[in-house]
Amino acid sequence: TSRIEKMMGDSGSVRAVNNTELLHHVDAPCIKVEKTQHFLRTHGRLLFLVRGPPGMGKGIVVDELEQLYPNSRSYWSDKLFTSPMAPERNKETMHKSHVLCASKIEGFMQNNVPVIINKSTNVMVWEIEPYLKLASKYAYTVILIDMPNYVALYPKNLTAANNKGLNETYFINRVKQWEQVHPFATGWSPRPEDAARLLERFRQLRLVLLKKRCSLDRKSVVDTCVFPFCLARLCLFGRTKVDKDYCCSEQVKKAYGRSDTLRVFGYAIAQGFVFAMVELSDDQALLTTGPDGIGCGHRADSDLFAGWMRTWEEVPCTVDIAKFTTEGGGGSRQEDWLRRDDKRIKLKDTPLSRITFMPLGSLDGTKYTYTGAVAAPWRLLSSKLHFWITQSAAGKVCAKTVAGIDVYGSRIEGVVLLVDLAVEMDVVFTGYYQPYTTAGSRLNLPQTRNQYLRRVSRHTCAQKGYMSSWDASVAAEPGDHVATRHALITARACDRRRWEMWRKGNVAHCNSEILVDI
């Protein structure tokens, strides 16, 4: 017999449904679309994060994923409490379970498990942050699967459905805490092997052109620890209404988690970064434009982007994608999935709005980051593309053909475009996820505010300069790191702005007036 879960009926009462009915309500191409499933089975580095309060049927979704993806491994925080020798559930053991879960997931990634599944509750951004950090570090493509939210509108039904003894108050609080998780950018994730083969092709072209005495930067590509991700649009974690509306738009929801095909037509170098150049279809190009009408190449010009880059740090990828083309280097198979088109695009006939890129690495002397690649280098390359397209359309010759490669270049600005024979590449549309914080998560994050500050000694705070004025006469002795009854900040004693100033280390705006007794 099938497993039974509790869900909402049309009248608002609790009723039992079978697995098939529950899966029907889960909007996930990785479960429903056979073509997408076929691609994802061959991707090689996937992390499925199934989100939702207890009692919503996450276990059914995980069971289905495990059947569809036989080489997968799964782990979640509550697994600690399912063993015969399970400890009592309390704050200490709950913390231990989350630490253990993150450790298990990291172990899977270090062992190159092709598909990893996690079904921890992950209601808030801070809860899912450790997994986003690991995925960024080990180059795992993240696909979020949010459980149907109409069930969560009725906490009493979740209380009836869960088997962990959690009361209705718990579910009321958890439902209120629900947060959407938005990415830094949307776009298309290829197989790491395919990205590695594109990098290999660029290196081949570079050697050929250098032998022909073509004017190329003679520096080698040395930094290839890259999370391969083709940009659709920067959305900066949904910080603005426009970005949030884009992330929640029907066109993005429909495309999310679904496989597709991109056409790579060449390669480029700009400000020390190396790019694979991609021609988009009309439907794909629609995903690069938000409600504001601004496309992927212009978001990095905004003041919001510049300000965000000053206060946020990207988690760098530590996996060298070049290894995926070497024998035993972690790839799922030594098969070339790229399909040659045997056609070369005509730049003059290609609108700039249908061109995007995928960073492949950086040259010697340039530190690689994805955020660095999508900023000034892409803006410069976009401006040169616009110039070459308009000049070519006007009948002017902007390129020379060397060894069968159309070479566009600007010696002064150090920008080079190589138009090669096109290849088709399989991808999945998803987000470029990175850890970040939200106002709600800051208010609920453990180890912050009171919980954290109770453990911070006055002496430690004075040493680190968190306060502009501190009563040194009553400070703890040097080396005393025992929590005192005074804390630097508490949730009730300061407003959000002062809390932010303290969190960012801005001592001048965080004064002693907000010291209180706990």
Coordinates of C-alpha atoms in Angstrom, one line a residue:
T1 CA 0.0 0.0 0.0
S2 CA 1.1 3.6 -0.6
R3 CA 2.2 5.8 2.1
I4 CA -0.4 8.2 3.4
E5 CA 0.1 11.9 4.2
K6 CA -2.3 14.5 5.5
M7 CA -3.3 17.3 3.3
M8 CA -6.0 19.9 2.9
G9 CA -9.4 19.2 1.3
D10 CA -11.4 21.7 -0.5
S11 CA -13.4 22.4 2.6
G12 CA -10.4 23.0 4.8
S13 CA -10.6 19.7 6.6
V14 CA -7.8 17.2 6.8
R15 CA -8.0 14.3 4.4
A16 CA -5.6 11.5 3.4
V17 CA -4.1 11.4 -0.1
N18 CA -1.8 9.0 -1.8
N19 CA 1.7 9.6 -3.0
T20 CA 0.6 10.1 -6.6
E21 CA -1.8 12.9 -5.7
L22 CA 0.8 14.7 -3.5
L23 CA 3.5 14.4 -6.3
H24 CA 1.0 15.9 -8.7
H25 CA 0.9 19.1 -6.7
V26 CA 4.8 19.4 -6.5
D27 CA 5.9 21.7 -9.3
A28 CA 9.3 20.1 -10.2
P29 CA 10.4 19.1 -13.8
C30 CA 13.0 16.8 -12.2
I31 CA 10.1 14.7 -11.1
K32 CA 7.5 15.2 -13.9
V33 CA 9.4 15.8 -17.2
E34 CA 11.2 12.8 -18.7
K35 CA 13.5 14.9 -20.9
T36 CA 14.7 16.9 -17.9
Q37 CA 15.2 13.7 -15.9
H38 CA 17.4 12.2 -18.7
F39 CA 19.7 15.3 -18.7
L40 CA 19.9 15.5 -14.9
R41 CA 20.9 11.9 -14.6
T42 CA 24.0 12.7 -16.7
H43 CA 24.7 16.1 -15.2
G44 CA 27.2 14.9 -12.6
R45 CA 26.9 17.5 -9.7
L46 CA 23.3 18.2 -8.5
L47 CA 22.0 19.2 -5.1
F48 CA 18.2 18.9 -4.6
L49 CA 16.9 20.9 -1.6
V50 CA 13.4 19.9 -0.7
R51 CA 11.9 22.6 1.6
G52 CA 8.8 22.7 3.8
P53 CA 7.6 22.3 7.4
P54 CA 7.2 18.7 8.8
G55 CA 4.1 16.9 7.7
M56 CA 4.0 18.3 4.2
G57 CA 5.2 15.1 2.5
K58 CA 8.9 15.9 1.9
G59 CA 9.7 12.2 2.4
I60 CA 7.4 11.2 -0.4
V61 CA 9.3 13.6 -2.8
V62 CA 12.7 12.3 -1.6
D63 CA 11.5 8.6 -2.2
E64 CA 10.5 9.6 -5.7
L65 CA 13.8 11.3 -6.4
E66 CA 15.8 8.3 -5.1
Q67 CA 13.9 6.1 -7.5
L68 CA 14.4 8.5 -10.5
Y69 CA 18.1 9.1 -9.7
P70 CA 19.5 5.7 -8.6
N71 CA 23.0 7.1 -8.0
S72 CA 21.8 9.6 -5.5
R73 CA 22.6 9.9 -1.8
S74 CA 20.3 11.6 0.7
Y75 CA 20.7 13.0 4.2
W76 CA 18.7 15.4 6.3
S77 CA 19.0 16.8 9.8
D78 CA 16.2 14.7 11.5
K79 CA 17.9 11.5 10.4
L80 CA 19.8 11.5 13.7
F81 CA 16.5 10.9 15.5
T82 CA 15.4 8.0 13.4
S83 CA 18.0 5.5 14.5
P84 CA 17.2 2.9 17.2
M85 CA 19.6 4.7 19.6
A86 CA 18.3 8.1 18.8
P87 CA 19.0 10.8 21.4
E88 CA 16.3 12.9 23.0
R89 CA 15.2 15.9 20.9
N90 CA 16.4 19.1 22.5
K91 CA 18.3 22.2 21.5
E92 CA 21.6 20.6 22.0
T93 CA 20.9 17.5 20.0
M94 CA 19.0 19.5 17.3
H95 CA 22.2 21.6 16.8
K96 CA 24.2 18.5 16.7
S97 CA 21.9 17.0 14.0
H98 CA 22.3 20.1 11.8
V99 CA 26.1 20.0 12.1
L100 CA 26.1 16.3 11.3
C101 CA 23.8 16.8 8.3
A102 CA 26.1 19.5 6.8
S103 CA 29.1 17.3 7.4
K104 CA 27.4 14.4 5.6
I105 CA 26.4 16.6 2.6
E106 CA 30.0 17.9 2.4
G107 CA 31.3 14.3 2.5
F108 CA 29.1 13.4 -0.5
M109 CA 30.4 16.4 -2.4
Q110 CA 34.0 15.6 -1.7
N111 CA 33.3 12.1 -3.0
N112 CA 31.7 13.5 -6.2
V113 CA 28.3 11.9 -5.6
P114 CA 26.4 12.9 -8.8
V115 CA 23.0 13.6 -7.1
I116 CA 22.6 14.7 -3.5
I117 CA 19.2 15.1 -1.8
N118 CA 18.4 17.0 1.4
K119 CA 14.9 17.4 2.9
S120 CA 15.7 19.4 6.0
T121 CA 13.0 22.0 6.9
N122 CA 15.0 25.0 5.6
V123 CA 12.1 27.4 6.1
M124 CA 14.3 30.4 6.4
V125 CA 17.3 31.6 4.4
W126 CA 19.7 31.2 7.3
E127 CA 18.7 27.6 7.6
I128 CA 19.5 26.8 4.0
E129 CA 22.6 28.9 3.9
P130 CA 25.1 26.1 4.9
Y131 CA 24.0 24.0 1.9
L132 CA 24.2 26.9 -0.5
K133 CA 27.8 27.6 0.8
L134 CA 28.8 24.0 0.3
A135 CA 27.2 23.9 -3.2
S136 CA 29.2 27.0 -4.2
K137 CA 32.4 25.6 -2.8
Y138 CA 32.1 22.3 -4.5
A139 CA 30.4 23.4 -7.8
Y140 CA 27.1 21.7 -7.2
T141 CA 24.1 23.0 -9.1
V142 CA 21.2 23.7 -6.7
I143 CA 17.6 23.0 -7.6
L144 CA 15.1 24.0 -4.9
I145 CA 11.8 22.0 -4.5
D146 CA 9.3 23.9 -2.4
M147 CA 6.5 21.9 -1.1
P148 CA 2.9 23.1 -2.1
N149 CA 2.3 26.1 0.1
Y150 CA -1.5 25.9 0.4
V151 CA -1.2 23.1 3.0
A152 CA 0.9 25.4 5.1
L153 CA -1.9 27.9 5.4
Y154 CA -3.5 25.7 8.0
P155 CA -1.0 24.9 10.8
K156 CA -3.4 22.7 12.6
N157 CA -3.4 20.3 9.7
L158 CA 0.4 20.2 9.7
T159 CA 0.2 19.4 13.4
A160 CA -2.1 16.5 12.6
A161 CA 0.1 15.2 9.8
N162 CA 3.5 15.3 11.5
N163 CA 4.8 12.3 13.4
K164 CA 7.4 14.2 15.6
G165 CA 5.1 15.4 18.4
L166 CA 5.4 19.0 17.3
N167 CA 2.5 21.2 18.5
E168 CA 0.4 23.8 16.6
T169 CA 2.3 26.7 18.1
Y170 CA 5.5 25.4 16.4
F171 CA 3.8 25.3 13.0
I172 CA 2.2 28.7 13.4
N173 CA 5.6 30.2 14.0
R174 CA 7.2 28.2 11.2
V175 CA 4.6 29.1 8.7
K176 CA 5.1 32.8 9.5
Q177 CA 8.8 32.5 9.1
W178 CA 8.7 31.1 5.6
E179 CA 11.0 32.9 3.2
Q180 CA 11.6 32.6 -0.5
V181 CA 15.2 31.8 -1.4
H182 CA 16.3 34.0 -4.4
P183 CA 19.6 33.5 -6.2
F184 CA 22.3 36.0 -7.0
A185 CA 21.6 35.4 -10.7
T186 CA 19.4 33.1 -12.9
G187 CA 20.8 31.2 -15.8
W188 CA 21.7 27.9 -17.2
S189 CA 23.9 25.2 -15.6
P190 CA 25.7 22.7 -18.0
R191 CA 27.4 19.5 -17.2
P192 CA 30.8 20.4 -15.7
E193 CA 32.3 18.0 -18.3
D194 CA 30.8 20.1 -21.1
A195 CA 32.1 23.3 -19.6
A196 CA 35.5 21.7 -19.3
R197 CA 35.5 20.7 -23.0
L198 CA 34.7 24.3 -23.9
L199 CA 37.7 25.4 -21.9
E200 CA 39.8 22.8 -23.7
R201 CA 38.5 24.1 -27.1
F202 CA 39.4 27.7 -26.2
R203 CA 43.0 26.6 -25.2
Q204 CA 43.3 24.8 -28.6
L205 CA 42.2 27.9 -30.5
R206 CA 44.5 30.1 -28.5
L207 CA 47.5 27.9 -29.4
V208 CA 46.6 27.8 -33.1
L209 CA 46.2 31.6 -33.2
L210 CA 49.4 32.3 -31.3
K211 CA 51.3 30.1 -33.9
K212 CA 49.7 32.3 -36.6
R213 CA 51.1 35.4 -34.8
C214 CA 47.7 36.6 -34.0
S215 CA 47.5 39.5 -31.5
L216 CA 46.3 37.7 -28.4
D217 CA 47.1 38.1 -24.7
R218 CA 50.0 35.6 -24.3
K219 CA 49.1 34.9 -20.7
S220 CA 47.8 31.3 -20.0
V221 CA 44.5 30.5 -18.4
V222 CA 45.6 29.5 -14.9
D223 CA 42.5 29.9 -12.7
T224 CA 39.9 27.4 -13.7
C225 CA 38.3 26.8 -10.3
V226 CA 35.0 27.9 -11.8
F227 CA 31.3 27.2 -11.1
P228 CA 30.1 26.9 -14.7
F229 CA 27.0 29.0 -15.0
C230 CA 25.6 30.8 -18.1
L231 CA 24.0 34.1 -17.1
A232 CA 20.4 35.0 -17.8
R233 CA 19.9 37.9 -15.4
L234 CA 21.4 39.3 -12.2
C235 CA 18.7 39.5 -9.6
L236 CA 20.8 40.1 -6.5
F237 CA 18.8 37.9 -4.1
G238 CA 15.5 39.7 -4.9
R239 CA 16.6 42.7 -2.9
T240 CA 14.4 45.1 -5.0
K241 CA 10.8 44.8 -5.9
V242 CA 11.8 44.5 -9.6
D243 CA 14.2 41.7 -8.9
K244 CA 11.7 39.9 -6.6
D245 CA 9.0 40.2 -9.2
Y246 CA 11.3 38.8 -11.8
C247 CA 12.2 35.8 -9.6
C248 CA 8.6 35.1 -8.9
S249 CA 7.3 35.7 -12.5
E250 CA 5.5 33.0 -14.4
Q251 CA 8.1 32.8 -17.1
V252 CA 10.9 32.1 -14.5
K253 CA 8.7 29.6 -12.6
K254 CA 7.9 27.7 -15.8
A255 CA 11.5 27.5 -16.9
Y256 CA 13.0 26.8 -13.4
G257 CA 14.5 23.3 -13.1
R258 CA 13.7 22.5 -16.7
S259 CA 16.4 21.2 -19.2
D260 CA 17.2 23.2 -22.4
T261 CA 19.8 23.6 -25.1
L262 CA 22.2 26.5 -25.6
R263 CA 24.2 27.3 -28.7
V264 CA 27.8 28.3 -28.0
F265 CA 29.3 30.2 -30.9
G266 CA 32.7 31.3 -29.7
Y267 CA 34.9 32.6 -26.9
A268 CA 36.1 35.9 -25.6
I269 CA 38.7 37.5 -23.4
A270 CA 38.0 40.7 -21.5
Q271 CA 40.0 42.2 -18.6
G272 CA 41.7 38.9 -17.9
F273 CA 38.5 36.8 -17.9
V274 CA 37.7 34.1 -20.4
F275 CA 34.1 33.5 -21.6
A276 CA 32.2 31.1 -23.7
M277 CA 29.8 33.1 -25.8
V278 CA 26.2 31.9 -26.2
E279 CA 23.5 32.8 -28.7
L280 CA 20.0 32.5 -27.1
S281 CA 16.7 31.6 -28.7
D282 CA 13.9 34.1 -28.6
D283 CA 12.3 32.2 -25.6
Q284 CA 15.6 32.1 -23.8
A285 CA 16.2 35.8 -24.3
L286 CA 12.9 36.6 -22.6
L287 CA 14.4 35.1 -19.4
T288 CA 17.2 37.7 -19.4
T289 CA 14.8 40.7 -19.2
G290 CA 12.9 41.6 -16.0
P291 CA 9.8 43.8 -15.5
D292 CA 12.0 46.9 -15.8
G293 CA 13.0 45.9 -19.3
I294 CA 16.6 45.7 -18.3
G295 CA 18.6 42.8 -19.7
C296 CA 21.4 40.7 -18.3
G297 CA 24.3 42.9 -19.4
H298 CA 23.1 46.1 -17.6
R299 CA 22.3 45.1 -14.0
A300 CA 25.9 45.3 -13.0
D301 CA 25.8 49.1 -13.8
S302 CA 23.4 49.8 -11.0
D303 CA 24.3 51.5 -7.7
L304 CA 22.6 48.6 -5.9
F305 CA 25.1 46.1 -7.5
A306 CA 28.1 48.3 -6.5
G307 CA 26.8 48.7 -3.0
W308 CA 26.1 45.1 -2.6
M309 CA 29.6 44.1 -3.8
R310 CA 31.1 46.3 -1.0
T311 CA 29.2 44.5 1.8
W312 CA 28.9 40.9 0.5
E313 CA 31.6 38.3 -0.3
E314 CA 31.1 35.5 -2.8
V315 CA 32.0 31.9 -1.7
P316 CA 34.6 30.9 -4.2
C317 CA 34.5 27.5 -6.0
T318 CA 37.4 25.2 -5.1
V319 CA 36.8 22.6 -7.9
D320 CA 39.0 22.9 -11.0
I321 CA 36.6 22.2 -14.0
A322 CA 39.6 21.3 -16.2
K323 CA 39.8 18.0 -14.3
F324 CA 36.6 16.8 -15.8
T325 CA 38.2 16.2 -19.2
T326 CA 41.0 14.1 -17.7
E327 CA 40.8 10.4 -17.1
G328 CA 39.5 9.7 -13.6
G329 CA 39.1 13.3 -12.8
G330 CA 35.6 13.1 -11.4
G331 CA 33.5 13.2 -14.6
S332 CA 30.6 10.8 -14.9
R333 CA 31.8 9.4 -18.2
Q334 CA 34.3 10.1 -20.9
E335 CA 31.7 11.0 -23.5
D336 CA 31.5 14.2 -25.4
W337 CA 27.9 15.5 -25.0
L338 CA 28.5 18.6 -27.1
R339 CA 26.9 18.5 -30.5
R340 CA 28.6 20.3 -33.3
D341 CA 26.5 22.6 -35.5
D342 CA 29.0 23.0 -38.3
K343 CA 27.7 26.5 -38.7
R344 CA 29.1 29.9 -37.8
I345 CA 26.9 32.7 -36.7
K346 CA 26.9 36.0 -38.5
L347 CA 27.5 38.6 -35.8
K348 CA 25.8 41.4 -37.8
D349 CA 22.6 39.3 -37.8
T350 CA 22.6 38.6 -34.1
P351 CA 20.9 41.1 -31.8
L352 CA 22.9 41.9 -28.6
S353 CA 19.9 41.0 -26.5
R354 CA 20.3 37.4 -27.7
I355 CA 24.0 37.1 -26.6
T356 CA 25.1 36.1 -23.2
F357 CA 28.2 34.3 -21.8
M358 CA 29.5 31.7 -19.4
P359 CA 32.8 32.4 -17.6
L360 CA 35.4 29.7 -18.0
G361 CA 38.3 31.0 -16.0
S362 CA 40.8 33.8 -15.8
L363 CA 44.3 34.5 -17.2
D364 CA 47.5 34.6 -15.2
G365 CA 47.4 37.6 -12.9
T366 CA 43.6 37.9 -12.6
K367 CA 41.8 36.4 -9.7
Y368 CA 38.6 34.6 -10.8
T369 CA 35.2 35.3 -9.2
Y370 CA 31.9 35.0 -10.9
T371 CA 30.8 38.4 -9.6
G372 CA 34.0 39.9 -10.9
A373 CA 33.3 38.4 -14.4
V374 CA 29.8 39.7 -14.6
A375 CA 30.8 43.2 -13.6
A376 CA 33.3 45.4 -15.5
P377 CA 34.6 42.7 -18.0
W378 CA 31.1 41.9 -19.2
R379 CA 30.1 45.6 -19.5
L380 CA 33.2 46.2 -21.6
L381 CA 32.6 43.1 -23.7
S382 CA 29.0 44.1 -24.3
S383 CA 30.0 47.6 -25.5
K384 CA 32.5 46.1 -27.9
L385 CA 29.9 43.5 -29.1
H386 CA 27.4 46.4 -29.8
F387 CA 30.1 48.2 -31.8
W388 CA 31.1 45.2 -33.8
I389 CA 27.5 44.3 -34.6
T390 CA 26.5 47.7 -35.7
Q391 CA 29.6 48.3 -37.8
S392 CA 29.3 44.8 -39.4
A393 CA 25.6 45.5 -40.2
A394 CA 26.7 48.8 -41.9
G395 CA 29.0 46.8 -44.2
K396 CA 32.3 47.5 -42.5
V397 CA 34.9 44.7 -42.0
C398 CA 35.5 44.3 -38.2
A399 CA 37.1 40.8 -38.2
K400 CA 39.9 38.9 -39.8
T401 CA 39.8 35.2 -40.4
V402 CA 42.7 33.2 -39.1
A403 CA 42.9 29.5 -39.4
G404 CA 39.2 29.4 -40.0
I405 CA 38.4 31.5 -36.9
D406 CA 36.8 35.0 -37.1
V407 CA 38.8 37.2 -34.8
Y408 CA 37.4 40.5 -33.5
G409 CA 39.7 42.5 -31.4
S410 CA 40.5 45.8 -29.6
R411 CA 44.2 46.1 -28.7
I412 CA 43.7 49.2 -26.7
E413 CA 41.0 47.7 -24.5
G414 CA 42.3 44.2 -24.5
V415 CA 39.1 42.6 -25.7
V416 CA 39.1 39.7 -28.1
L417 CA 36.2 37.7 -29.6
L418 CA 36.8 34.4 -31.4
V419 CA 33.8 33.2 -33.5
D420 CA 34.1 29.4 -33.9
L421 CA 31.9 26.7 -35.3
A422 CA 28.9 26.5 -33.0
V423 CA 28.1 23.6 -30.6
E424 CA 24.9 22.8 -28.8
M425 CA 25.1 22.2 -25.1
D426 CA 22.5 20.7 -22.7
V427 CA 21.7 22.8 -19.6
V428 CA 19.2 23.2 -16.9
F429 CA 17.7 26.6 -16.0
T430 CA 18.2 27.4 -12.3
G431 CA 19.9 30.0 -10.0
Y432 CA 23.4 30.9 -9.2
Y433 CA 22.9 30.5 -5.4
Q434 CA 25.2 32.0 -2.8
P435 CA 24.7 32.4 0.9
Y436 CA 23.1 35.7 2.0
T437 CA 21.0 37.1 4.8
T438 CA 17.5 38.6 5.1
A439 CA 15.9 40.8 7.7
G440 CA 13.8 37.9 8.9
S441 CA 16.7 35.5 9.1
R442 CA 18.8 38.0 11.1
L443 CA 16.0 38.3 13.6
N444 CA 15.7 34.5 14.0
L445 CA 19.3 33.4 13.4
P446 CA 20.7 31.3 16.4
Q447 CA 24.0 32.4 17.8
T448 CA 23.2 36.1 17.2
R449 CA 22.0 38.9 19.4
N450 CA 21.2 37.6 22.9
Q451 CA 22.2 34.0 22.3
Y452 CA 25.5 34.9 20.9
L453 CA 26.3 37.9 22.9
R454 CA 25.8 36.1 26.2
R455 CA 28.9 34.2 25.4
V456 CA 31.0 37.3 24.5
S457 CA 33.2 38.7 27.3
R458 CA 33.6 42.4 27.8
H459 CA 37.3 42.1 27.4
T460 CA 36.9 40.4 24.0
C461 CA 34.5 43.1 22.8
A462 CA 36.8 45.8 23.9
Q463 CA 39.8 44.1 22.2
K464 CA 37.9 43.8 18.9
G465 CA 36.7 47.4 19.1
Y466 CA 33.0 46.6 18.8
M467 CA 32.3 49.6 21.1
S468 CA 33.5 53.2 20.8
S469 CA 33.3 53.6 24.6
W470 CA 33.5 50.8 27.1
D471 CA 33.9 50.9 30.9
A472 CA 37.4 49.4 31.1
S473 CA 37.4 49.5 34.9
V474 CA 34.8 46.7 35.0
A475 CA 36.1 44.8 32.0
A476 CA 37.0 41.2 32.5
E477 CA 40.7 40.3 33.0
P478 CA 42.8 39.5 29.9
G479 CA 42.0 36.0 28.7
D480 CA 38.6 35.8 30.4
H481 CA 36.2 34.7 27.7
V482 CA 33.4 33.7 30.0
A483 CA 30.1 35.3 29.2
T484 CA 29.1 38.2 31.5
R485 CA 25.7 39.4 32.5
H486 CA 26.1 42.4 30.2
A487 CA 25.8 42.1 26.5
L488 CA 26.7 44.4 23.7
I489 CA 23.4 44.4 22.0
T490 CA 20.0 42.7 22.5
A491 CA 17.1 42.4 20.2
R492 CA 14.9 44.7 22.3
A493 CA 17.5 47.3 23.1
C494 CA 18.5 48.4 19.6
D495 CA 16.8 49.1 16.4
R496 CA 17.6 47.2 13.2
R497 CA 19.9 49.9 11.9
R498 CA 22.2 49.8 15.0
W499 CA 22.2 46.0 14.8
E500 CA 23.3 46.2 11.2
M501 CA 26.0 48.7 12.1
W502 CA 27.4 46.4 14.8
R503 CA 27.2 43.4 12.5
K504 CA 29.2 45.1 9.8
G505 CA 31.7 46.4 12.4
N506 CA 30.9 50.1 12.0
V507 CA 32.0 51.1 15.5
A508 CA 31.2 54.8 15.1
H509 CA 27.5 54.2 14.8
C510 CA 27.2 51.6 17.5
N511 CA 27.6 53.4 20.9
S512 CA 27.4 52.4 24.5
E513 CA 23.9 53.7 25.0
I514 CA 22.5 50.4 23.7
L515 CA 24.2 48.4 26.4
V516 CA 21.6 46.7 28.6
D517 CA 21.4 44.0 31.3
I518 CA 20.2 40.6 30.3

